[in-house]
Coordinates of C-alpha atoms and ligand atoms in Angstrom, one line a residue:
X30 CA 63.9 46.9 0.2
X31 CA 60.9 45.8 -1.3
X32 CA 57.8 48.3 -1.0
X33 CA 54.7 47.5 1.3
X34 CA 52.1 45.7 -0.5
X35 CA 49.3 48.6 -0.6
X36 CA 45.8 47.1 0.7
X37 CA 42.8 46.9 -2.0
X38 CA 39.3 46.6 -0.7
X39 CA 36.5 45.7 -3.1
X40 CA 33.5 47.9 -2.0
X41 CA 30.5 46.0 -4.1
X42 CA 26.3 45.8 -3.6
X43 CA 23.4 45.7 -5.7
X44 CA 22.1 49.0 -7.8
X45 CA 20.7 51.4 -4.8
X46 CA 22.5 49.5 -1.8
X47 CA 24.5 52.9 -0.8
X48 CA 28.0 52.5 -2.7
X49 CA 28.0 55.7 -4.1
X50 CA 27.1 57.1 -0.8
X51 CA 29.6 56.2 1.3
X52 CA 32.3 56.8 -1.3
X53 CA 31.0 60.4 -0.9
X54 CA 31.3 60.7 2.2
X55 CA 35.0 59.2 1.8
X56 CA 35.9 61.8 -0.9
X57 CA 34.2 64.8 0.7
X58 CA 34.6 64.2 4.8
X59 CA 37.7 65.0 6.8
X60 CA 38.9 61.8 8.4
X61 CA 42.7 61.3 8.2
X62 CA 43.0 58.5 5.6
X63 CA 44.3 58.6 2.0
X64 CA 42.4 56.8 -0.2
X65 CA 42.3 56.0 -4.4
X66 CA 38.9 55.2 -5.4
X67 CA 38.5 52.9 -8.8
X68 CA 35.6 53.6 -9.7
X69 CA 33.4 51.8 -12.9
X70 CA 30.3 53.6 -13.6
X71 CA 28.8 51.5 -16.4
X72 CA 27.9 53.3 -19.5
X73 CA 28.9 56.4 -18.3
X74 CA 30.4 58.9 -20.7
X75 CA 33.9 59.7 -19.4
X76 CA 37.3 59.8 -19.8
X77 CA 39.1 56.3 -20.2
X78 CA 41.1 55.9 -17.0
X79 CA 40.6 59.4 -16.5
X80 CA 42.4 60.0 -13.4
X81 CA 41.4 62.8 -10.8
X82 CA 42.6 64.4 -8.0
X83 CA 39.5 65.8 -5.9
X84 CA 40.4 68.5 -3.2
X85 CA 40.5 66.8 -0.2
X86 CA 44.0 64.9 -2.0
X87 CA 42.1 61.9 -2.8
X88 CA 42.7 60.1 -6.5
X89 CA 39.7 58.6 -8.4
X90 CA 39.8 56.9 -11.0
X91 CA 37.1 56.3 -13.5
X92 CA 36.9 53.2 -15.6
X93 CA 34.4 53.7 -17.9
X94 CA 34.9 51.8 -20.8
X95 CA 32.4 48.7 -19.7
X96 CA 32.0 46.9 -17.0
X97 CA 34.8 46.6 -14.4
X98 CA 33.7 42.8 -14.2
X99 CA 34.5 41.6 -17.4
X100 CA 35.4 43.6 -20.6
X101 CA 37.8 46.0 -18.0
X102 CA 39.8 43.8 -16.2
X103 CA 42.8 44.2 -18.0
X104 CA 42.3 48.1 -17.9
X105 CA 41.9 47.3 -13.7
X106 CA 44.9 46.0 -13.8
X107 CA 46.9 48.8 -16.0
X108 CA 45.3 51.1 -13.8
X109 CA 46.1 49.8 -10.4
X110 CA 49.7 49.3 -11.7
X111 CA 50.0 53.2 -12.6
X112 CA 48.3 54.6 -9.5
X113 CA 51.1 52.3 -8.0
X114 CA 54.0 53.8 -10.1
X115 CA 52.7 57.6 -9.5
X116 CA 52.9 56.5 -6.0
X117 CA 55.9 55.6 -6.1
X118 CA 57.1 58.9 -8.0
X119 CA 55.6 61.0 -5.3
X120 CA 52.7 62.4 -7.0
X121 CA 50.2 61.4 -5.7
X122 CA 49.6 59.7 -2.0
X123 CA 46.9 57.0 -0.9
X124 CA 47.4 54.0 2.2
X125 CA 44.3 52.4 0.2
X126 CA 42.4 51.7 -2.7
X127 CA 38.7 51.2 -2.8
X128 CA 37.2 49.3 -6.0
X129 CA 33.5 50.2 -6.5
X130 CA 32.2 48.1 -9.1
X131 CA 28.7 48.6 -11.1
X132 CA 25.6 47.5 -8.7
X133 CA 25.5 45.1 -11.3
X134 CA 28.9 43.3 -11.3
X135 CA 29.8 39.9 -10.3
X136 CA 33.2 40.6 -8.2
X137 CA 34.4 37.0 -9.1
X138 CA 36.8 38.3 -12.0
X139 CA 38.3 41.2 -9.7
X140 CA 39.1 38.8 -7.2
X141 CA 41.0 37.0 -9.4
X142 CA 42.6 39.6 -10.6
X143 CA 44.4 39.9 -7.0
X144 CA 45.0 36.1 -7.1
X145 CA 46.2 35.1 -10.8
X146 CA 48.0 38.9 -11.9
X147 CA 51.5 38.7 -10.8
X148 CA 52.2 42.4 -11.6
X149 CA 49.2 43.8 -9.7
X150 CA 50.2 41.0 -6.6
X151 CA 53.7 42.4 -6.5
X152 CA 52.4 45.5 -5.3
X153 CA 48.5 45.5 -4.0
X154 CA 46.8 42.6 -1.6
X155 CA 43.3 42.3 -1.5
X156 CA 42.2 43.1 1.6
X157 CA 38.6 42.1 1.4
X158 CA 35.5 42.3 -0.5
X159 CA 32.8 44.4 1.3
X160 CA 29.4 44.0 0.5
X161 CA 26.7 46.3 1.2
X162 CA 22.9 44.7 1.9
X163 CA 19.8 47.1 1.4
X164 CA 17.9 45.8 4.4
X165 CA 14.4 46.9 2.4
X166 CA 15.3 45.4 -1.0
X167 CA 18.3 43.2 -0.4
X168 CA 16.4 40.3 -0.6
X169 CA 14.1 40.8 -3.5
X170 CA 17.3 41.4 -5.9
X171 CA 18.1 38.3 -4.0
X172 CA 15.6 36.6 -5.7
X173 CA 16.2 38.0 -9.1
X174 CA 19.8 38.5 -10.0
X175 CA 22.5 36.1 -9.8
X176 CA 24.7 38.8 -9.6
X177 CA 23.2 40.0 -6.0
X178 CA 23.9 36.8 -4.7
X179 CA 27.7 36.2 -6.2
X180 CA 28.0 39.8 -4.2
X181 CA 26.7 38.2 -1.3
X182 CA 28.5 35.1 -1.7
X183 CA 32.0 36.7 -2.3
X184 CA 31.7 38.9 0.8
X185 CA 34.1 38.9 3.8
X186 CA 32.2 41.1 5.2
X187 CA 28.6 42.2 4.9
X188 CA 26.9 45.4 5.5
X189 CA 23.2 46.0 6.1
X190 CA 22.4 49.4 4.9
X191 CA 19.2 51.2 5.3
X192 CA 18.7 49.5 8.6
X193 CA 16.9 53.2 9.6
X194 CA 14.0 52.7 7.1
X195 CA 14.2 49.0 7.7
X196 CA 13.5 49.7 11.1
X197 CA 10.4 52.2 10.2
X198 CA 8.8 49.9 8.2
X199 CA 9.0 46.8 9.1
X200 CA 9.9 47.1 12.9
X201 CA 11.4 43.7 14.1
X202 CA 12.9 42.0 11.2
X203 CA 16.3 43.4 11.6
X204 CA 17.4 40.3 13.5
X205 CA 15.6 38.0 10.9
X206 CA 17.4 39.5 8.2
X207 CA 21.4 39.4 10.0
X208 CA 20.5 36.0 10.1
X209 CA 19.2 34.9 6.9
X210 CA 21.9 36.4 5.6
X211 CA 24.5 34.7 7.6
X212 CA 23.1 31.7 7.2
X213 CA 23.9 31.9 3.5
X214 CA 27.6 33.3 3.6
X215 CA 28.9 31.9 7.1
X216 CA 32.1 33.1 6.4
X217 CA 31.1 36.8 6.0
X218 CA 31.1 39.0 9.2
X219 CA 27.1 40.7 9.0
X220 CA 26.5 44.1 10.4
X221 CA 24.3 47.3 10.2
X222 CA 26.0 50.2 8.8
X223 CA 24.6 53.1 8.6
X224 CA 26.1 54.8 5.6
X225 CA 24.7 58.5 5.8
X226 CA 25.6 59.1 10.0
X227 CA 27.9 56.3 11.1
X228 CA 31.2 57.6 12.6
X229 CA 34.5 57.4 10.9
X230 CA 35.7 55.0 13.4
X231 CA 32.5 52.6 12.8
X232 CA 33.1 53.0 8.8
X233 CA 36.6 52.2 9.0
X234 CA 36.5 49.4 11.6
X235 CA 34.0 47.9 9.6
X236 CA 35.5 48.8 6.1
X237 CA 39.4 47.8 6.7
X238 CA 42.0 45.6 7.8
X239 CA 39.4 42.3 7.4
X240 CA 42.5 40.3 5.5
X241 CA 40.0 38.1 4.0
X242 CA 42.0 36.5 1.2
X243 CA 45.4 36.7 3.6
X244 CA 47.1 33.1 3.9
X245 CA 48.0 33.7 7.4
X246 CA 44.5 34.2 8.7
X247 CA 41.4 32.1 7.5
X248 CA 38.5 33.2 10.0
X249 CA 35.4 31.1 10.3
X250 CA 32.3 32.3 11.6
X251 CA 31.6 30.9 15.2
X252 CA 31.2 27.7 15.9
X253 CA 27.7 26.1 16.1
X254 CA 26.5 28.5 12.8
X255 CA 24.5 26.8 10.7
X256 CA 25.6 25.6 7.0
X257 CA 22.6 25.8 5.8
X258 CA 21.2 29.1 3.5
X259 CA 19.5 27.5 1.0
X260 CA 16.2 27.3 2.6
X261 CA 16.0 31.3 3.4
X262 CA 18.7 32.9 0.8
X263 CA 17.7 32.4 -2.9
X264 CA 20.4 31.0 -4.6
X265 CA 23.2 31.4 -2.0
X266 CA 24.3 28.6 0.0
X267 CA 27.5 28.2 2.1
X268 CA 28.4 24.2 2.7
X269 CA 30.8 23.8 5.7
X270 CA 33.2 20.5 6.1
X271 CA 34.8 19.4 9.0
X272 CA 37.2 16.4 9.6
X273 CA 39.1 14.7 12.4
X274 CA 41.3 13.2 10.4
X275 CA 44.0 14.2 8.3
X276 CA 43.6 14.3 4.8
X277 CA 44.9 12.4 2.0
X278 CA 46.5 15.4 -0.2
X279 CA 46.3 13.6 -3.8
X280 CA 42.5 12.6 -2.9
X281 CA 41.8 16.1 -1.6
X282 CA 43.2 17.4 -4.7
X283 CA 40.7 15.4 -6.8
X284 CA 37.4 16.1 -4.9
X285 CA 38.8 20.3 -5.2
X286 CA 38.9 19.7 -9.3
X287 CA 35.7 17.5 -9.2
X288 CA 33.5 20.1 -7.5
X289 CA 35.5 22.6 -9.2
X290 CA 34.1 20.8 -12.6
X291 CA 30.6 21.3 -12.0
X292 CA 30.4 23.7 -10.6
X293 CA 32.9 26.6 -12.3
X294 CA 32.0 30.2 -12.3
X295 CA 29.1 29.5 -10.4
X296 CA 31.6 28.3 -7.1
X297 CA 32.6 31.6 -5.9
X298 CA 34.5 31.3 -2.7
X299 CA 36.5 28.3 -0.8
X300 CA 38.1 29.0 2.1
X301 CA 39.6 26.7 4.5
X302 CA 42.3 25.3 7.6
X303 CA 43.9 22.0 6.4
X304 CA 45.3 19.1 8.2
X305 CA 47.0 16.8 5.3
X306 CA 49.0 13.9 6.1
X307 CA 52.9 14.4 5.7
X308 CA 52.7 17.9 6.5
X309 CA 53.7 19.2 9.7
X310 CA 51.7 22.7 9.3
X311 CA 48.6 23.5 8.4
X312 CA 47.2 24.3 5.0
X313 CA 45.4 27.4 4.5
X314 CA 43.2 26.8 1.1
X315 CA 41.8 29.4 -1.1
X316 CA 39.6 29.8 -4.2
X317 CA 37.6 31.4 -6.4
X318 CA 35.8 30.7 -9.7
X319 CA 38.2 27.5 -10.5
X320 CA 41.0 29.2 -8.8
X321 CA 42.4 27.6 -5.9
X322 CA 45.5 28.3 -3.9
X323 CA 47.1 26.4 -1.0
X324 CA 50.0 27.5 1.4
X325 CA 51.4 26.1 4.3
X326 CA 50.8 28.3 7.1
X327 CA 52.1 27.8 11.2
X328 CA 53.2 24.4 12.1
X329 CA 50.7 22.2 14.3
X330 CA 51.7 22.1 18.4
X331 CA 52.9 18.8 19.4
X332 CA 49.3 16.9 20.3
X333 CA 46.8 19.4 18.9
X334 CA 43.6 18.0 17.6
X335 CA 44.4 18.5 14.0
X336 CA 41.0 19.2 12.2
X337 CA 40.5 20.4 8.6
X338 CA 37.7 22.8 7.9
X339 CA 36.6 24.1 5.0
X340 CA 33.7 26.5 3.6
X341 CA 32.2 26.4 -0.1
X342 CA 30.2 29.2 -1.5
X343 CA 28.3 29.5 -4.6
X344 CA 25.7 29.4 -6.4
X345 CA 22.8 26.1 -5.9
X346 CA 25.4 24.3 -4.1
X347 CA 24.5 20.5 -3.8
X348 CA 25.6 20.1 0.0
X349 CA 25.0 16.3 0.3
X350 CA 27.1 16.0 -3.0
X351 CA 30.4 17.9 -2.2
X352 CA 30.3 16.7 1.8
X353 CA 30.6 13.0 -0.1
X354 CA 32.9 14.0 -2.2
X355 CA 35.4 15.7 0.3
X356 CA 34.7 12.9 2.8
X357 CA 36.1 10.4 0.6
X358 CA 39.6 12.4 1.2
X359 CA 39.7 11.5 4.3
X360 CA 39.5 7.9 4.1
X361 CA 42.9 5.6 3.7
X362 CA 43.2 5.0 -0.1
X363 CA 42.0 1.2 -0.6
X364 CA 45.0 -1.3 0.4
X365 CA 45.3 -3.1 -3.1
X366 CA 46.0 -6.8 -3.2
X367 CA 49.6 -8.3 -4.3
X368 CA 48.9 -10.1 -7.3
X369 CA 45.8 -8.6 -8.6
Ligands
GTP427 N1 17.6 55.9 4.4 C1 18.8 55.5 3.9 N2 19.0 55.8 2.6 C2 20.2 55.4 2.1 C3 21.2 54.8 2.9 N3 22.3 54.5 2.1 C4 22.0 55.0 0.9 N4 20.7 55.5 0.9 C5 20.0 56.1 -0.3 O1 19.8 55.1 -1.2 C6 19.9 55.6 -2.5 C7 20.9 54.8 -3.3 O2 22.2 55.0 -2.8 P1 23.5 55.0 -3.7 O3 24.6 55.3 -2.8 O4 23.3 55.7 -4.9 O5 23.6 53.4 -4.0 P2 24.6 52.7 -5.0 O6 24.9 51.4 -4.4 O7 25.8 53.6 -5.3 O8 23.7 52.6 -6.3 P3 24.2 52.3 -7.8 O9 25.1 53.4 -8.3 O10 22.9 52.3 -8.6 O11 24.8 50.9 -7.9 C8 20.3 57.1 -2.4 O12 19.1 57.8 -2.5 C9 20.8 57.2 -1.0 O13 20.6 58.4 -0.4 C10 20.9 54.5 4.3 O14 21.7 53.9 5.1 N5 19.6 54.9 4.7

């Protein structure tokens, strides 16, 4: 029988946003769960893949040979594959592995890694990536670093942190800032966690089980948010298309590698529900930096509106652009003209 694919969730934030907090509290709190931590401290003097079990039975492992983004990945990968194979030998136990990548990493590459390494795939799913938001700073590093916002724009799930001084300082701007935020990842669910008191039920429920990159389950934020982040979230912007229609599969397939063309590493997320003509199920659709997957998911009921919609994320999105471009899949190919 083939083994349980063991859930992966990528824990990521800017420098200071509480990472390293609430992996403490993980490590060092009673709550139940079994955990192996990845961790990549940047720079850090260590040993390579240096693997540690602390006392309360979790495993952590260090990477520390650059940055878990780039220079690493193949070492992410070697390592997830022999956490898996100790697993599997009984000496050591986890339900979960966190990934906690340098404040300053672009997650882009460790998605992929779940999507495009067949080894890693036959054993791990990527649960989600969970981003952490300083409410006092988050916006500034916003401002400055690109990698802040691919964090943000990767996210399944955001969480505010430092919501208690937020609230101290600058009383009021709590709601502002859930929104801003959403408005420039409207796929990501936003939410205040505090990191140093929050219960273990509120971590976890929070934390877990968000199947963000599962093919079964695309989840869109509610209906009537905007599409629009650009104007409030340097950098950021989400672009959402909807259609009535079915789609024209070979024309959808070029506007996907035409937007894919411009805009490359810089695209970070696609996510989508597909209506395509010919198919009798829907089409679940997704993608990251240049990588796009599709699958055929439950089968349409017999006079359902079938509408296609699909989410972009990246980096200075050009919204009018790529809504033209993914319109022109939904019109009937020109008829051509016998003779000519
Ligand atoms: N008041 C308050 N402080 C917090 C909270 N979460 C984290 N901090 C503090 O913020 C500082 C940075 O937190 P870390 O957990 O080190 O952040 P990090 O994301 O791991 O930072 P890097 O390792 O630099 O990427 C620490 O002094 C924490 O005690 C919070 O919810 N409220």
């Amino acid at each position: 029988m083939r083994p349980v694919a063991i859930p992966v969730t990528v824990l990521t934030g800017f420098l200071g946003s509480g990472k390293t907090t609430l992996i403490n509290r993980i490590l060092k709190e009673a709550h139940g769960r079994r955990f192996a931590v990845i961790e990549n401290e940047y720079g850090e003097i260590n040993v390579d893949s240096d693997l540690l079990v602390k006392d309360g039975g979790e495993t952590v492992v260090q990477l520390t040979n650059g940055c878990v983004c780039c220079t690493v990945r193949g070492d992410l990968a070697n390592a997830l594959n022999d956490l898996a194979t100790r697993r599997e030998k009984g000496e050591i136990a986890f339900d979960h592995v966190l990934i906690e990548p340098t404040g300053l990493a672009d997650p882009g590459p460790i998605v992929r890694t779940f999507m495009a390494e067949t080894e890693v795939l036959a054993k791990y799913f990527l649960d989600g990536v969970v981003t952490l938001f300083d409410a006092i700073n988050g916006e500034r590093n916003l401002a400055e670093s690109v990698e802040a916002q691919a964090q943000l724009g990767y996210a399944d799930r955001v969480l505010i942190t430092k919501i208690d001084l937020l609230h101290e300082l600058r009383p009021g701007d709590e709601e502002r800032l859930l929104k801003s935020v959403g408005e420039a990842n409207t796929v990501a669910a936003i939410t205040a966690l505090d990191v140093t008191r929050a219960d273990w039920s509120e971590v976890f429920e929070k934390l877990l089980e968000l199947r963000g990159y599962q093919f079964d389950r695309v989840i869109f934020a509610p209906a009537g948010a905007s599409s629009s982040g650009a104007d409030h979230t340097p950098g950021v912007v989400s672009v959402s298309f909807q259609a009535d229609a079915e789609l024209d599969g070979i024309r959808l397939n070029q506007a996907l590698a035409a937007i894919n063309d411009r805009y490359g590493e810089a695209l970070w997320r696609i996510k989508g529900v597909l209506a395509i003509e010919g198919m009798r199920s829907r089409v679940i659709v997704q993608g990251v930096q240049g990588l796009i997957q599709a699958n055929p998911s439950t089968v349409w009921r017999m006079f359902e509106p079938k509408v296609s919609r699909l989410v972009l994320i990246g980096r200075e999105l050009d919204r009018d652009w790529i809504l033209s471009v993914l319109q022109a899949s939904t019109s009937a190919p020109a008829p051509t003209v016998p003779g000519h």
